[in-house]
PDB file of C-alpha atoms in Angstrom:
ATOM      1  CA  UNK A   1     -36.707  38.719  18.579  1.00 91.00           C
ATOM      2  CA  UNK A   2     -40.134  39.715  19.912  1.00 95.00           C
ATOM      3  CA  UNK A   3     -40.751  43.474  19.982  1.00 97.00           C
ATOM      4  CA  UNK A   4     -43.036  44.674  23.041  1.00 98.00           C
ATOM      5  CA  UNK A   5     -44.281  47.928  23.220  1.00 98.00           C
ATOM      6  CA  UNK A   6     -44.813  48.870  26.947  1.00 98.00           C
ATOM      7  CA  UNK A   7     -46.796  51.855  27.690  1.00 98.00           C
ATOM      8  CA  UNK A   8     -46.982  52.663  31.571  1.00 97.00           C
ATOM      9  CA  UNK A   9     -46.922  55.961  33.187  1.00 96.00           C
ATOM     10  CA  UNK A  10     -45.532  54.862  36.496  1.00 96.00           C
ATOM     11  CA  UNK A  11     -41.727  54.048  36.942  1.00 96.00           C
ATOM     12  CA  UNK A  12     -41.866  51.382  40.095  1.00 96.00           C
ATOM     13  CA  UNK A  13     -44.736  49.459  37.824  1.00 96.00           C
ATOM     14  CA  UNK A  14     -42.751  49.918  34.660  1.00 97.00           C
ATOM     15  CA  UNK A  15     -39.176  48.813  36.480  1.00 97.00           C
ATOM     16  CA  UNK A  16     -41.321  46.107  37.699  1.00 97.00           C
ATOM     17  CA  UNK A  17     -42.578  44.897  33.794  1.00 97.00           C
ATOM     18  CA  UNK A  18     -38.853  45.041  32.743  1.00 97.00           C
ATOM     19  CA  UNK A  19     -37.490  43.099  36.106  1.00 96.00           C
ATOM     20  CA  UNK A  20     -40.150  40.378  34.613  1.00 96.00           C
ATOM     21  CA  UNK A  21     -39.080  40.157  31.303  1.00 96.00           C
ATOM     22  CA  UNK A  22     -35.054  41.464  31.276  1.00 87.00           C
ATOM     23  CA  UNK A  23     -33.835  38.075  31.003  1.00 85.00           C
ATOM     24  CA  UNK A  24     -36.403  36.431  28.551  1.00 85.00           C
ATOM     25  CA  UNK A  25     -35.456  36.907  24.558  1.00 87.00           C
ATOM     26  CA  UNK A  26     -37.888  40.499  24.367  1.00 95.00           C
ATOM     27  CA  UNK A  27     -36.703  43.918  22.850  1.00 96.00           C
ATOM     28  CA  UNK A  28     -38.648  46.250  25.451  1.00 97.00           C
ATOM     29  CA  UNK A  29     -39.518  49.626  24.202  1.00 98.00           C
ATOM     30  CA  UNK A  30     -41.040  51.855  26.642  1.00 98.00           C
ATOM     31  CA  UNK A  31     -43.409  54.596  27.032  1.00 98.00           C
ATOM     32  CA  UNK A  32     -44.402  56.964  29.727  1.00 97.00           C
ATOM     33  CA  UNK A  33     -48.359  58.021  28.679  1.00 96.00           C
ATOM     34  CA  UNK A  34     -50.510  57.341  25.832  1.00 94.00           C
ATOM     35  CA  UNK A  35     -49.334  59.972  23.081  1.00 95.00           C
ATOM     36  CA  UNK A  36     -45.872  58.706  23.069  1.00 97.00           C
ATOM     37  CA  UNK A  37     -47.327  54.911  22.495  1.00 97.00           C
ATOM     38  CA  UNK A  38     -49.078  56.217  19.723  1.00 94.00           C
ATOM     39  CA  UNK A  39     -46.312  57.933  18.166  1.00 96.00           C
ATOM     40  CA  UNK A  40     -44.275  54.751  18.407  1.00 97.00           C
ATOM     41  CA  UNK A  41     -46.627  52.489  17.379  1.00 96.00           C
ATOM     42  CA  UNK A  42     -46.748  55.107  13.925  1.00 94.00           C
ATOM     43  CA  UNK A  43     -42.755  54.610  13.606  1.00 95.00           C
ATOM     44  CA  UNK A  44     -42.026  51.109  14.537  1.00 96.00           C
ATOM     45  CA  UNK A  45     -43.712  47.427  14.300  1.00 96.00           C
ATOM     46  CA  UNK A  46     -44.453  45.630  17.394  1.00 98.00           C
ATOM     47  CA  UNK A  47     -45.202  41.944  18.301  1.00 97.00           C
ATOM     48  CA  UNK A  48     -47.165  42.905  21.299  1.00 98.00           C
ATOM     49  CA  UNK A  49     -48.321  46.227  23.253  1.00 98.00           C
ATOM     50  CA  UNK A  50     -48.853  45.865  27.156  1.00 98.00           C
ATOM     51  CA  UNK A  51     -51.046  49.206  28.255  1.00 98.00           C
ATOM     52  CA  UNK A  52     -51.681  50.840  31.319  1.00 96.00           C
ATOM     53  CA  UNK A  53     -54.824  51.776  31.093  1.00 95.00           C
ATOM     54  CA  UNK A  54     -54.995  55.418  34.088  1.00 93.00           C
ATOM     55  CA  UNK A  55     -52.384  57.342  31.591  1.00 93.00           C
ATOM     56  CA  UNK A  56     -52.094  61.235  30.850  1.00 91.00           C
ATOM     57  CA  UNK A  57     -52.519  62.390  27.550  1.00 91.00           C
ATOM     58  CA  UNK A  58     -54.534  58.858  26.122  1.00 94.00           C
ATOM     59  CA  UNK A  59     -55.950  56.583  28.621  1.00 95.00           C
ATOM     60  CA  UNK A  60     -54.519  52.576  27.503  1.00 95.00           C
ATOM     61  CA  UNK A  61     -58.442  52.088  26.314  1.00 96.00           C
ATOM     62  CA  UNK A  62     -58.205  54.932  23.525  1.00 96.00           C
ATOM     63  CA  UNK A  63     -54.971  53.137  22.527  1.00 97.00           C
ATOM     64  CA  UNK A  64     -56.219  49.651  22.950  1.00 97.00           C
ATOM     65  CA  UNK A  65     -59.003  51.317  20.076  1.00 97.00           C
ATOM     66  CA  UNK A  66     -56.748  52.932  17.591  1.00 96.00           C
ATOM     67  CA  UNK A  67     -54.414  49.625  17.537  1.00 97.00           C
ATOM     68  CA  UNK A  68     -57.657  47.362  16.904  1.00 97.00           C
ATOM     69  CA  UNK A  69     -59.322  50.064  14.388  1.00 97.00           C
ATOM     70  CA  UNK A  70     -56.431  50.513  12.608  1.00 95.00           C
ATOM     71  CA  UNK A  71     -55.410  48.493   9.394  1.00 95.00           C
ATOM     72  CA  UNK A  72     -51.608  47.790  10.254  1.00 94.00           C
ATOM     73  CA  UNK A  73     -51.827  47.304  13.807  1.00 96.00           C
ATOM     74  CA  UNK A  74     -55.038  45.137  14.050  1.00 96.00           C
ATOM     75  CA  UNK A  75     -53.177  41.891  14.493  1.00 97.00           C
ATOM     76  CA  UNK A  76     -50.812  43.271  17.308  1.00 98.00           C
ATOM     77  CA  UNK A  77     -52.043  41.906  19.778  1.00 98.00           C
ATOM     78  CA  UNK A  78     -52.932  43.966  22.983  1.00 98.00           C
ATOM     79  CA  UNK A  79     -52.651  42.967  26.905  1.00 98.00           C
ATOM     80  CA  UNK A  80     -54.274  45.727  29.637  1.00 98.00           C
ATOM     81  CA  UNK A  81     -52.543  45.816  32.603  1.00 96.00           C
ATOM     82  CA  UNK A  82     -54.296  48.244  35.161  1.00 93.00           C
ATOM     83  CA  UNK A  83     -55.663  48.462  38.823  1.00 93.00           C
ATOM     84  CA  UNK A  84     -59.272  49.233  37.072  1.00 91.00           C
ATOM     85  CA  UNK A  85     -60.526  46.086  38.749  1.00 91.00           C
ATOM     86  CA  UNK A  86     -64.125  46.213  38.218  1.00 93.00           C
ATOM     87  CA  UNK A  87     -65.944  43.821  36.091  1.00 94.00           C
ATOM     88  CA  UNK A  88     -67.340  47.220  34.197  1.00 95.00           C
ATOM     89  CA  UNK A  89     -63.522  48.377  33.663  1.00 93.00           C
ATOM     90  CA  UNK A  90     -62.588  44.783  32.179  1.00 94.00           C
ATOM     91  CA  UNK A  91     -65.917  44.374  29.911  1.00 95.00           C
ATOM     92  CA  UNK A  92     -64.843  47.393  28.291  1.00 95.00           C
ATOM     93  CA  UNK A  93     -61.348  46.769  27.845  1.00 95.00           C
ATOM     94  CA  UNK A  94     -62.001  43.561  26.334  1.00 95.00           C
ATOM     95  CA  UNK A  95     -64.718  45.303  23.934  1.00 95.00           C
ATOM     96  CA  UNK A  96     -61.643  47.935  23.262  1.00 96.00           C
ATOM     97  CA  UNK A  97     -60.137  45.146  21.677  1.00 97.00           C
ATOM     98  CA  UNK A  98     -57.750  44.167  24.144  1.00 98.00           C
ATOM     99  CA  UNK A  99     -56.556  40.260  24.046  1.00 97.00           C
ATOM    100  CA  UNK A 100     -55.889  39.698  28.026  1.00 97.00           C
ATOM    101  CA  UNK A 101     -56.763  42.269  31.008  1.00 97.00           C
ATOM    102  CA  UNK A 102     -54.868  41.884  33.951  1.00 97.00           C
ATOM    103  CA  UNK A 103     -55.045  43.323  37.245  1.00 97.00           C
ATOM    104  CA  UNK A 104     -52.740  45.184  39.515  1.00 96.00           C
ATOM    105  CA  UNK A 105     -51.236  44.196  41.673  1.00 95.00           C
ATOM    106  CA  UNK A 106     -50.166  40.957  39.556  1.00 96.00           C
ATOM    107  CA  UNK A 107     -47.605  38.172  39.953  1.00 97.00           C
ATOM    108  CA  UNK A 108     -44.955  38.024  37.397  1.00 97.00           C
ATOM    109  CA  UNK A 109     -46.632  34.753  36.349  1.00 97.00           C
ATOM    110  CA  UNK A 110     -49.701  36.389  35.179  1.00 97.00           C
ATOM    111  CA  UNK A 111     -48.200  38.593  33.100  1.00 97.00           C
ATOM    112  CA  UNK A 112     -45.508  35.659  31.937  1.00 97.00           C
ATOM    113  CA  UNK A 113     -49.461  33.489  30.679  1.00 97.00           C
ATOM    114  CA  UNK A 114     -50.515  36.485  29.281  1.00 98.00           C
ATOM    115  CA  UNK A 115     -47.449  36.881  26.917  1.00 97.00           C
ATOM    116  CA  UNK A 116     -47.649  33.287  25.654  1.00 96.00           C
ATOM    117  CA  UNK A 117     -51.549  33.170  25.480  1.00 96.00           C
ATOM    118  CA  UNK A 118     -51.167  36.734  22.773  1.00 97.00           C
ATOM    119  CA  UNK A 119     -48.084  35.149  21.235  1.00 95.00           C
ATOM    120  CA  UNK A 120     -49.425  31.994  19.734  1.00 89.00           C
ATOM    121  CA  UNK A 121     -52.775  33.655  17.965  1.00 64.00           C
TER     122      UNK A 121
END
């Protein structure tokens, strides 16, 4: 079973993540700001991270970093989802390292593409 880490800071936009992918074949772990996805992306392999990039603690680009710096989690591959809609804000996610950037507000589609598109690399 795939294993997604989901870091988002905001319940209604975290509810709305799950609502997407409850009945697909995912193991959803969740996290409310950017220290506790670092912590368990230290303690547990993932398939795939989704960040929210306007966290407390570390922002979803610091995160989006560390995963791509780092030896063991270099291959995870990494989707921003945030309402930083400028083309600035997604030129520097994608030289964060992140795989996909998507914007909010999104249709469950997007984020469906997204999945697959990370998934088959």
């Amino acid at each position: 079973m795939v294993k997604i880490l989901i870091a988002e800071d905001s319940n209604v936009d975290a509810k709305y993540i799950e609502s997407i992918l409850s009945d697909k074949e995912y193991n959803l772990v969740f996290a409310k700001d950017g220290e506790e996805a670092e912590n368990l992306l230290k303690q547990e392999k993932f398939d795939l991270v989704i960040l929210d990039v306007v966290m407390p603690k570390k922002n979803g680009f610091q995160i989006c970093r560390e995963i791509k710096k780092n030896d063991e989690t270099k291959d995870i591959p990494v989707i921003l989802v945030t309402s930083k809609s400028e083309d600035a804000d997604k030129f520097w996610g994608k030289m964060q390292g992140a795989d996909e950037y998507i914007i909010k507000p999104f249709e469950p589609i997007d984020l469906l593409v997204a999945i697959k598109k990370c998934l088959k690399k």
